[in-house]
Amino acid sequence: CCCCCFIFGTMSSSSGNDGGDDLVWDGPKSTDKLLVVEDLRTHRLPKPYYEPLLGDTNHPHAWEWFKIIVLGIILIPIRAVLVLLILIVINVVIWLATLGQGLKFDGEDRVPLHIIKRVGPMIHWFARAILFVLGYYFISVKGKPAPKEDVPIVVINHLSYFDPFFSLFLGFSHIGKKEAIQMPLFRMPCAIAQMVQVDREDMGSKHSARTKIQEWVNRRNEPEFRHFAVYPEGTTASGWSILRFKTGAFAPGLPVQPLVYRARYIFFNPTDNWYTKYWFLRALVQLVGIMEAEYLPPYYPSEEEKRDEYLYSLNVRAHMARESGMNISEYSLHDMLLQYAAEKAGLGEMSGEFTVEWGLFKVNFNLKISDAKALVKHVCTGTNKKTGTLGKEEFKKVMPSSWHGFENLFEFFDQDGDGAVNFRDYLWSACVLRKEAGVEFSMLTGENDKKLPVEAITSLIRDALA
């Protein structure tokens, strides 16, 4: 089938440029132009071709259960103890090396250069030791990093929780969540590795992240500077495609070097997703993990891209996809945020059904995540918890009584015509109603009792179902 051809074709594809020339992307001005819907009134949103946030080895089969139950009795305790021992040893080494330096290890310290030179290399090899303990005995690294003075930023696709260890092994500094960096056994190593922490609970975290990236790359000519690694997807994906990028890494307008991580597997895809069952247990009982890293040619932005970080991010993503053989996906971190919103609203496992392919909504409606989350909360009040969708009866319950008089309303919201309204169908329909008929989202949730534009809504439904 097409999906199988796509999956196996991608997994076995060759890896683009064999260390060719540095380049400025000569592709389309923006991949967004491919997403524009010319006539929203008559367009019906089809099902997505594939969903990179769902994964392909979500449920363990017999061999996986055997490893968890039988081998796990031996492997899990041994690996857990060894990882803990490695972390304790490196913390003791750092503590001894920094005695009398007055370092707080709060994520804001400026570690003296002589300590970085003395202890820094140990961080790389301790990270490598942890990966070895977890089953990654061999790591293939293709290509070479560009000089850090010329190309200070490395952008990497995000696969799993193990990625930061790979990045530390390769000698990068990078941004991390404050709650992770400040964990007791990680505070000291992260300080020596000069990791930059961001507090996601802080409403100004986006601005803070941009500021810290800019401050760091401004130091690229200093002796202690190391390549700054960024995972612009902001979340893990299946490894077959590249999600939409956040733009912080591209705001400085400096050259970047893409680095592609690939995971090879048979029974267990180590990338984490919403539906993966027992991820940590399964990851800890893998006998061998295969990880590959490939440096792609550096990307030098045009003058237009330097002025437009969003365009720059789109074109780097297209460059990475072309060179690595992966597909471009219009899913993004925002899709994960919608899943979390649905889980918070009480939908449980079926929260995974609340991805929408955010890029389509950004391009066609310039939709804000706060507006989408408000609709998630409302739709969850009637969603079937076994299917994650709205049937005709559930749909009627979530629609205010003022909407019950419209004919074919359910058919209008059922964008892909499968007899059920999932959140993707609902959100697209709501956006079309707002743009084409002036219907505010609060009128769909019943929070706004403003009179409905009946004629405009009736006309839109008629055009859509013609």
Short mmCIF file of C-alpha atoms in Angstrom, two decimals:
data_model
loop_
_atom_site.label_atom_id
_atom_site.label_comp_id
_atom_site.label_asym_id
_atom_site.label_seq_id
_atom_site.Cartn_x
_atom_site.Cartn_y
_atom_site.Cartn_z
CA CYS A 1 0.00 0.00 0.00
CA CYS A 2 1.02 3.63 -0.37
CA CYS A 3 1.69 4.09 3.34
CA CYS A 4 4.00 1.06 3.45
CA CYS A 5 5.91 2.28 0.40
CA PHE A 6 6.29 5.67 2.04
CA ILE A 7 7.48 4.31 5.39
CA PHE A 8 9.95 1.79 4.10
CA GLY A 9 11.08 4.02 1.29
CA THR A 10 11.92 6.72 3.79
CA MET A 11 13.64 4.43 6.25
CA SER A 12 15.91 2.96 3.58
CA SER A 13 16.57 6.09 1.55
CA SER A 14 20.08 7.37 0.99
CA SER A 15 21.18 10.52 2.71
CA GLY A 16 21.41 13.33 0.22
CA ASN A 17 24.62 15.27 -0.13
CA ASP A 18 27.89 13.45 0.52
CA GLY A 19 29.57 16.45 2.09
CA GLY A 20 28.99 18.73 -0.90
CA ASP A 21 29.24 22.47 -1.16
CA ASP A 22 27.80 24.85 1.39
CA LEU A 23 24.70 26.41 -0.04
CA VAL A 24 21.93 28.92 0.00
CA TRP A 25 18.63 27.12 -0.56
CA ASP A 26 17.50 27.62 -4.15
CA GLY A 27 14.04 26.08 -3.70
CA PRO A 28 10.64 27.74 -3.40
CA LYS A 29 10.30 31.04 -1.58
CA SER A 30 8.08 29.38 0.97
CA THR A 31 6.54 25.93 1.31
CA ASP A 32 3.49 27.67 2.81
CA LYS A 33 2.25 28.58 -0.65
CA LEU A 34 1.47 24.90 -1.21
CA LEU A 35 -0.94 24.96 1.73
CA VAL A 36 -3.10 27.89 0.70
CA VAL A 37 -6.74 26.98 0.00
CA GLU A 38 -8.05 29.29 -2.70
CA ASP A 39 -11.77 28.73 -2.07
CA LEU A 40 -12.51 28.03 1.58
CA ARG A 41 -16.27 28.01 0.98
CA THR A 42 -16.25 24.89 -1.15
CA HIS A 43 -13.08 23.14 0.05
CA ARG A 44 -13.55 19.95 2.08
CA LEU A 45 -10.64 18.98 4.31
CA PRO A 46 -9.49 15.41 3.56
CA LYS A 47 -7.93 13.06 6.07
CA PRO A 48 -4.19 13.60 6.55
CA TYR A 49 -1.94 11.39 4.43
CA TYR A 50 -0.13 10.20 7.55
CA GLU A 51 0.37 11.43 11.11
CA PRO A 52 3.99 11.62 12.30
CA LEU A 53 2.94 12.02 15.93
CA LEU A 54 1.27 8.59 16.07
CA GLY A 55 4.19 6.22 15.51
CA ASP A 56 4.25 2.71 14.09
CA THR A 57 5.21 0.47 17.05
CA ASN A 58 2.82 1.79 19.68
CA HIS A 59 1.84 -1.56 21.21
CA PRO A 60 4.35 -4.20 22.33
CA HIS A 61 4.00 -7.60 20.68
CA ALA A 62 5.07 -11.01 21.99
CA TRP A 63 8.84 -10.47 21.66
CA GLU A 64 8.60 -7.08 23.34
CA TRP A 65 6.60 -8.53 26.23
CA PHE A 66 9.18 -11.30 26.61
CA LYS A 67 11.95 -8.72 26.90
CA ILE A 68 9.99 -6.63 29.41
CA ILE A 69 8.98 -9.55 31.63
CA VAL A 70 12.00 -11.85 31.37
CA LEU A 71 15.01 -9.78 30.29
CA GLY A 72 13.72 -6.72 32.12
CA ILE A 73 14.31 -8.40 35.47
CA ILE A 74 18.03 -8.28 34.70
CA LEU A 75 18.49 -5.41 32.25
CA ILE A 76 16.38 -2.69 33.87
CA PRO A 77 18.01 -2.82 37.35
CA ILE A 78 21.52 -3.13 35.89
CA ARG A 79 21.07 -0.24 33.49
CA ALA A 80 19.35 1.96 36.07
CA VAL A 81 22.14 1.38 38.60
CA LEU A 82 24.90 1.99 36.05
CA VAL A 83 23.33 5.23 34.79
CA LEU A 84 22.88 6.40 38.38
CA LEU A 85 26.50 5.51 39.15
CA ILE A 86 27.78 7.43 36.12
CA LEU A 87 25.79 10.50 37.13
CA ILE A 88 27.04 10.33 40.72
CA VAL A 89 30.68 10.02 39.59
CA ILE A 90 30.50 12.99 37.22
CA ASN A 91 28.81 15.08 39.91
CA VAL A 92 31.57 14.25 42.39
CA VAL A 93 34.24 15.11 39.81
CA ILE A 94 32.59 18.46 39.06
CA TRP A 95 32.13 19.23 42.76
CA LEU A 96 35.83 18.64 43.42
CA ALA A 97 36.86 20.67 40.36
CA THR A 98 34.72 23.67 41.33
CA LEU A 99 35.47 23.88 45.05
CA GLY A 100 35.95 27.48 46.08
CA GLN A 101 34.57 28.92 42.82
CA GLY A 102 31.27 30.08 44.34
CA LEU A 103 29.16 28.49 41.60
CA LYS A 104 25.46 28.09 42.38
CA PHE A 105 24.64 25.75 39.48
CA ASP A 106 21.32 27.55 39.08
CA GLY A 107 21.50 27.79 35.30
CA GLU A 108 22.75 31.37 35.38
CA ASP A 109 26.41 30.78 36.32
CA ARG A 110 29.26 31.84 34.05
CA VAL A 111 31.62 28.89 34.51
CA PRO A 112 35.33 29.85 34.40
CA LEU A 113 37.17 28.82 31.25
CA HIS A 114 39.82 26.76 33.03
CA ILE A 115 37.11 24.56 34.62
CA ILE A 116 35.38 24.06 31.27
CA LYS A 117 38.68 22.99 29.72
CA ARG A 118 39.41 20.62 32.62
CA VAL A 119 36.00 19.02 33.10
CA GLY A 120 34.17 19.70 29.80
CA PRO A 121 35.63 16.74 27.86
CA MET A 122 34.53 14.41 30.66
CA ILE A 123 30.92 15.49 30.12
CA HIS A 124 31.07 14.25 26.52
CA TRP A 125 32.43 10.86 27.48
CA PHE A 126 30.11 10.41 30.44
CA ALA A 127 27.20 11.13 28.07
CA ARG A 128 28.63 8.52 25.71
CA ALA A 129 28.95 6.06 28.61
CA ILE A 130 25.26 6.51 29.46
CA LEU A 131 24.30 5.81 25.85
CA PHE A 132 26.50 2.70 25.86
CA VAL A 133 24.78 1.43 29.01
CA LEU A 134 21.39 2.01 27.32
CA GLY A 135 22.41 -0.22 24.40
CA TYR A 136 23.80 2.29 21.92
CA TYR A 137 27.13 0.53 21.45
CA PHE A 138 27.94 2.05 18.07
CA ILE A 139 27.02 5.53 16.85
CA SER A 140 27.62 6.40 13.23
CA VAL A 141 28.48 10.06 12.60
CA LYS A 142 28.69 11.19 8.99
CA GLY A 143 29.96 14.53 7.74
CA LYS A 144 31.80 17.18 9.70
CA PRO A 145 30.73 20.18 11.75
CA ALA A 146 31.40 23.58 10.24
CA PRO A 147 33.69 26.02 12.10
CA LYS A 148 31.74 27.37 15.06
CA GLU A 149 32.89 30.93 14.42
CA ASP A 150 31.24 30.89 10.98
CA VAL A 151 28.27 28.60 11.63
CA PRO A 152 27.47 28.79 15.36
CA ILE A 153 24.04 27.12 15.37
CA VAL A 154 23.21 23.46 14.71
CA VAL A 155 19.56 22.56 14.08
CA ILE A 156 18.52 18.96 14.80
CA ASN A 157 15.38 16.92 14.29
CA HIS A 158 14.02 15.62 17.60
CA LEU A 159 13.50 11.88 18.03
CA SER A 160 13.51 10.86 21.68
CA TYR A 161 14.47 11.59 25.27
CA PHE A 162 17.96 10.28 24.50
CA ASP A 163 18.74 13.09 22.02
CA PRO A 164 20.31 15.42 24.63
CA PHE A 165 22.86 12.71 25.48
CA PHE A 166 23.80 12.45 21.80
CA SER A 167 24.13 16.22 21.63
CA LEU A 168 26.34 16.36 24.73
CA PHE A 169 28.49 13.57 23.31
CA LEU A 170 28.95 15.60 20.12
CA GLY A 171 30.05 18.60 22.18
CA PHE A 172 27.06 20.91 21.85
CA SER A 173 25.49 23.31 24.24
CA HIS A 174 21.74 23.68 23.86
CA ILE A 175 18.52 24.95 25.37
CA GLY A 176 16.75 22.80 27.92
CA LYS A 177 13.69 22.95 30.13
CA LYS A 178 14.47 24.48 33.51
CA GLU A 179 12.73 21.65 35.35
CA ALA A 180 15.00 19.11 33.59
CA ILE A 181 18.26 21.05 33.89
CA GLN A 182 17.66 21.72 37.59
CA MET A 183 17.11 18.06 38.50
CA PRO A 184 19.59 17.17 41.29
CA LEU A 185 21.92 14.92 39.29
CA PHE A 186 21.80 17.05 36.14
CA ARG A 187 22.45 20.54 37.55
CA MET A 188 26.24 20.32 37.66
CA PRO A 189 26.83 18.53 34.32
CA CYS A 190 24.45 20.93 32.55
CA ALA A 191 26.28 23.93 34.00
CA ILE A 192 29.65 22.64 32.75
CA ALA A 193 28.10 21.85 29.36
CA GLN A 194 26.88 25.49 29.34
CA MET A 195 23.30 24.52 28.66
CA VAL A 196 20.82 27.39 28.47
CA GLN A 197 17.67 26.89 30.52
CA VAL A 198 14.19 28.18 29.73
CA ASP A 199 11.24 28.18 32.10
CA ARG A 200 8.18 27.03 30.15
CA GLU A 201 5.92 28.17 32.97
CA ASP A 202 7.09 31.72 32.38
CA MET A 203 4.75 33.56 30.02
CA GLY A 204 7.76 35.36 28.58
CA SER A 205 9.69 32.15 27.90
CA LYS A 206 9.54 32.59 24.13
CA HIS A 207 11.19 36.00 24.35
CA SER A 208 13.61 34.68 26.96
CA ALA A 209 14.67 31.79 24.72
CA ARG A 210 15.32 34.13 21.80
CA THR A 211 17.32 36.48 23.99
CA LYS A 212 19.46 33.67 25.39
CA ILE A 213 20.15 32.23 21.94
CA GLN A 214 21.24 35.66 20.72
CA GLU A 215 23.43 36.23 23.80
CA TRP A 216 25.07 32.85 23.33
CA VAL A 217 25.88 33.18 19.62
CA ASN A 218 27.26 36.68 20.26
CA ARG A 219 30.01 34.89 22.20
CA ARG A 220 31.01 32.67 19.28
CA ASN A 221 34.54 34.10 19.08
CA GLU A 222 35.25 33.41 22.76
CA PRO A 223 37.47 30.40 23.61
CA GLU A 224 34.79 28.58 25.64
CA PHE A 225 32.14 28.85 22.93
CA ARG A 226 30.79 25.61 21.51
CA HIS A 227 28.19 24.97 18.82
CA PHE A 228 24.71 25.80 20.02
CA ALA A 229 22.23 23.01 19.23
CA VAL A 230 18.51 23.67 18.81
CA TYR A 231 15.63 21.24 18.27
CA PRO A 232 13.36 23.62 16.34
CA GLU A 233 10.49 21.12 16.10
CA GLY A 234 10.03 21.51 19.85
CA THR A 235 8.72 17.96 20.26
CA THR A 236 9.56 14.41 19.25
CA ALA A 237 8.19 12.84 16.07
CA SER A 238 8.33 9.47 14.33
CA GLY A 239 11.61 10.08 12.49
CA TRP A 240 10.05 9.75 9.04
CA SER A 241 9.33 13.44 8.59
CA ILE A 242 10.26 16.91 9.79
CA LEU A 243 7.65 18.92 11.66
CA ARG A 244 7.15 22.68 11.44
CA PHE A 245 9.92 24.66 13.09
CA LYS A 246 9.80 27.22 15.84
CA THR A 247 11.76 30.27 14.68
CA GLY A 248 14.01 31.16 17.64
CA ALA A 249 17.14 29.56 16.14
CA PHE A 250 16.73 31.60 12.98
CA ALA A 251 16.08 35.00 14.57
CA PRO A 252 19.81 35.95 14.73
CA GLY A 253 19.99 35.61 10.93
CA LEU A 254 23.23 33.61 11.17
CA PRO A 255 24.19 30.52 9.16
CA VAL A 256 23.03 27.20 10.57
CA GLN A 257 24.14 23.62 10.04
CA PRO A 258 21.44 20.94 9.95
CA LEU A 259 22.19 17.69 11.74
CA VAL A 260 19.89 14.73 11.10
CA TYR A 261 19.36 12.04 13.73
CA ARG A 262 18.02 8.69 12.56
CA ALA A 263 16.92 5.69 14.58
CA ARG A 264 17.08 2.24 12.98
CA TYR A 265 14.79 -0.38 14.46
CA ILE A 266 12.70 -3.48 13.81
CA PHE A 267 10.32 -4.02 16.72
CA PHE A 268 10.45 -0.80 18.75
CA ASN A 269 10.63 2.72 17.39
CA PRO A 270 12.50 4.64 20.12
CA THR A 271 10.82 7.90 19.16
CA ASP A 272 8.19 8.80 21.73
CA ASN A 273 4.61 9.68 20.82
CA TRP A 274 1.20 9.93 22.41
CA TYR A 275 0.18 6.32 21.81
CA THR A 276 3.45 4.54 22.61
CA LYS A 277 2.77 2.10 25.41
CA TYR A 278 5.37 1.54 28.16
CA TRP A 279 8.01 3.63 26.39
CA PHE A 280 10.54 3.73 29.23
CA LEU A 281 10.28 0.02 29.96
CA ARG A 282 10.64 -0.89 26.31
CA ALA A 283 13.53 1.54 25.80
CA LEU A 284 15.40 0.07 28.77
CA VAL A 285 15.13 -3.55 27.57
CA GLN A 286 16.35 -3.05 24.01
CA LEU A 287 19.38 -5.26 23.49
CA VAL A 288 20.86 -2.97 20.83
CA GLY A 289 19.97 0.57 19.85
CA ILE A 290 21.06 1.94 16.50
CA MET A 291 21.51 5.69 16.15
CA GLU A 292 22.95 7.61 13.23
CA ALA A 293 23.87 11.27 12.98
CA GLU A 294 24.64 13.08 9.75
CA TYR A 295 25.90 16.63 9.37
CA LEU A 296 24.35 18.24 6.31
CA PRO A 297 25.95 21.13 4.41
CA PRO A 298 25.67 24.44 6.25
CA TYR A 299 22.88 26.74 5.17
CA TYR A 300 23.72 30.40 4.55
CA PRO A 301 20.63 32.62 4.59
CA SER A 302 19.84 35.12 1.86
CA GLU A 303 19.27 38.76 2.75
CA GLU A 304 15.53 38.15 2.58
CA GLU A 305 15.79 35.23 4.99
CA LYS A 306 17.90 37.26 7.41
CA ARG A 307 15.05 39.76 7.58
CA ASP A 308 12.33 37.09 7.80
CA GLU A 309 13.06 34.36 10.36
CA TYR A 310 9.84 32.54 9.51
CA LEU A 311 10.80 32.21 5.84
CA TYR A 312 14.30 31.21 6.93
CA SER A 313 12.90 28.39 9.12
CA LEU A 314 10.69 27.07 6.31
CA ASN A 315 13.54 26.95 3.82
CA VAL A 316 15.97 25.27 6.23
CA ARG A 317 13.31 22.64 6.91
CA ALA A 318 12.90 22.09 3.16
CA HIS A 319 16.69 21.83 2.81
CA MET A 320 16.86 19.23 5.59
CA ALA A 321 14.04 17.20 4.07
CA ARG A 322 15.64 17.25 0.62
CA GLU A 323 19.09 16.26 1.87
CA SER A 324 17.94 13.58 4.32
CA GLY A 325 15.18 11.92 2.28
CA MET A 326 12.53 12.69 4.88
CA ASN A 327 9.14 14.23 4.19
CA ILE A 328 7.94 17.66 5.25
CA SER A 329 5.06 17.51 7.72
CA GLU A 330 2.68 20.33 8.62
CA TYR A 331 2.19 19.00 12.15
CA SER A 332 3.92 20.96 14.89
CA LEU A 333 4.42 21.44 18.61
CA HIS A 334 1.00 23.12 18.63
CA ASP A 335 -0.60 19.78 17.81
CA MET A 336 1.00 18.32 20.93
CA LEU A 337 -0.30 21.28 22.96
CA LEU A 338 -3.82 20.49 21.74
CA GLN A 339 -3.37 16.89 22.85
CA TYR A 340 -2.30 18.06 26.30
CA ALA A 341 -5.30 20.40 26.45
CA ALA A 342 -7.62 17.49 25.64
CA GLU A 343 -5.96 15.30 28.27
CA LYS A 344 -6.35 18.08 30.83
CA ALA A 345 -10.03 18.27 29.87
CA GLY A 346 -10.43 14.62 30.88
CA LEU A 347 -10.27 12.79 27.55
CA GLY A 348 -7.46 10.42 28.57
CA GLU A 349 -5.82 8.31 25.87
CA MET A 350 -8.19 9.59 23.18
CA SER A 351 -6.51 12.99 23.54
CA GLY A 352 -4.25 11.68 20.78
CA GLU A 353 -7.13 12.27 18.36
CA PHE A 354 -6.85 16.04 18.80
CA THR A 355 -4.00 16.71 16.38
CA VAL A 356 -5.04 18.90 13.47
CA GLU A 357 -1.98 19.45 11.19
CA TRP A 358 -1.40 22.93 12.58
CA GLY A 359 0.42 24.34 9.55
CA LEU A 360 -2.78 24.27 7.50
CA PHE A 361 -4.53 26.38 10.12
CA LYS A 362 -1.66 28.83 10.53
CA VAL A 363 -1.40 29.49 6.82
CA ASN A 364 -5.10 29.72 6.00
CA PHE A 365 -6.47 31.31 9.17
CA ASN A 366 -3.49 32.62 11.18
CA LEU A 367 -5.07 30.76 14.08
CA LYS A 368 -3.91 31.38 17.65
CA ILE A 369 -3.25 28.40 19.90
CA SER A 370 -5.27 29.99 22.72
CA ASP A 371 -8.38 30.08 20.49
CA ALA A 372 -7.91 26.45 19.49
CA LYS A 373 -7.46 25.37 23.12
CA ALA A 374 -10.74 27.06 24.05
CA LEU A 375 -12.52 24.95 21.45
CA VAL A 376 -10.75 21.81 22.68
CA LYS A 377 -12.17 22.39 26.14
CA HIS A 378 -15.67 22.85 24.72
CA VAL A 379 -15.59 19.88 22.33
CA CYS A 380 -14.30 17.55 25.05
CA THR A 381 -17.53 17.99 26.99
CA GLY A 382 -19.34 15.85 24.42
CA THR A 383 -16.60 13.78 22.78
CA ASN A 384 -17.00 10.00 22.84
CA LYS A 385 -14.15 8.78 25.05
CA LYS A 386 -13.86 5.51 23.15
CA THR A 387 -13.45 7.04 19.69
CA GLY A 388 -12.27 10.59 20.41
CA THR A 389 -14.90 11.91 17.97
CA LEU A 390 -18.43 13.33 17.88
CA GLY A 391 -21.26 11.25 16.47
CA LYS A 392 -24.54 12.96 15.52
CA GLU A 393 -25.92 12.83 19.05
CA GLU A 394 -22.70 14.00 20.69
CA PHE A 395 -22.39 16.76 18.10
CA LYS A 396 -25.87 18.01 18.88
CA LYS A 397 -24.97 18.20 22.57
CA VAL A 398 -21.92 20.40 22.05
CA MET A 399 -23.74 22.81 19.72
CA PRO A 400 -25.79 25.56 21.43
CA SER A 401 -29.55 25.30 20.88
CA SER A 402 -29.47 28.34 18.60
CA TRP A 403 -27.68 26.15 16.01
CA HIS A 404 -30.15 23.27 15.99
CA GLY A 405 -32.29 24.75 13.25
CA PHE A 406 -29.67 24.59 10.50
CA GLU A 407 -30.04 21.78 7.99
CA ASN A 408 -27.04 19.60 7.17
CA LEU A 409 -24.98 21.19 9.94
CA PHE A 410 -23.44 17.88 10.98
CA GLU A 411 -22.56 17.09 7.36
CA PHE A 412 -20.90 20.50 7.06
CA PHE A 413 -18.71 19.84 10.11
CA ASP A 414 -17.90 16.27 8.99
CA GLN A 415 -15.20 17.49 6.63
CA ASP A 416 -13.85 14.13 5.49
CA GLY A 417 -17.30 12.49 5.22
CA ASP A 418 -16.58 9.50 7.46
CA GLY A 419 -19.74 9.87 9.55
CA ALA A 420 -18.02 11.35 12.61
CA VAL A 421 -16.65 14.77 13.50
CA ASN A 422 -13.14 14.68 14.93
CA PHE A 423 -11.50 17.78 16.35
CA ARG A 424 -9.65 18.46 13.10
CA ASP A 425 -13.01 18.54 11.25
CA TYR A 426 -14.56 20.72 13.95
CA LEU A 427 -11.71 23.24 14.11
CA TRP A 428 -11.51 23.64 10.33
CA SER A 429 -15.26 24.15 10.07
CA ALA A 430 -15.19 26.67 12.93
CA CYS A 431 -12.38 28.60 11.24
CA VAL A 432 -14.24 28.66 7.92
CA LEU A 433 -17.38 29.90 9.67
CA ARG A 434 -15.41 32.67 11.33
CA LYS A 435 -13.64 33.77 8.17
CA GLU A 436 -16.47 33.37 5.67
CA ALA A 437 -19.59 34.03 7.77
CA GLY A 438 -18.33 36.16 10.67
CA VAL A 439 -19.15 33.54 13.32
CA GLU A 440 -17.04 34.07 16.45
CA PHE A 441 -15.77 30.99 18.28
CA SER A 442 -17.66 32.10 21.40
CA MET A 443 -20.89 31.79 19.39
CA LEU A 444 -20.09 28.11 18.82
CA THR A 445 -19.46 27.46 22.51
CA GLY A 446 -22.54 29.33 23.72
CA GLU A 447 -20.52 31.94 25.61
CA ASN A 448 -21.72 34.66 23.26
CA ASP A 449 -25.47 35.08 22.76
CA LYS A 450 -25.05 37.48 19.86
CA LYS A 451 -27.55 36.85 17.06
CA LEU A 452 -26.28 34.35 14.50
CA PRO A 453 -25.80 35.53 10.89
CA VAL A 454 -28.32 32.97 9.65
CA GLU A 455 -28.23 33.86 5.97
CA ALA A 456 -24.42 33.83 5.81
CA ILE A 457 -24.24 30.46 7.59
CA THR A 458 -26.96 28.90 5.43
CA SER A 459 -25.25 30.11 2.27
CA LEU A 460 -21.89 28.77 3.40
CA ILE A 461 -23.31 25.32 4.23
CA ARG A 462 -25.03 25.20 0.87
CA ASP A 463 -21.85 26.10 -1.01
CA ALA A 464 -19.75 23.63 0.96
CA LEU A 465 -22.08 20.68 0.33
CA ALA A 466 -23.02 21.53 -3.24
#
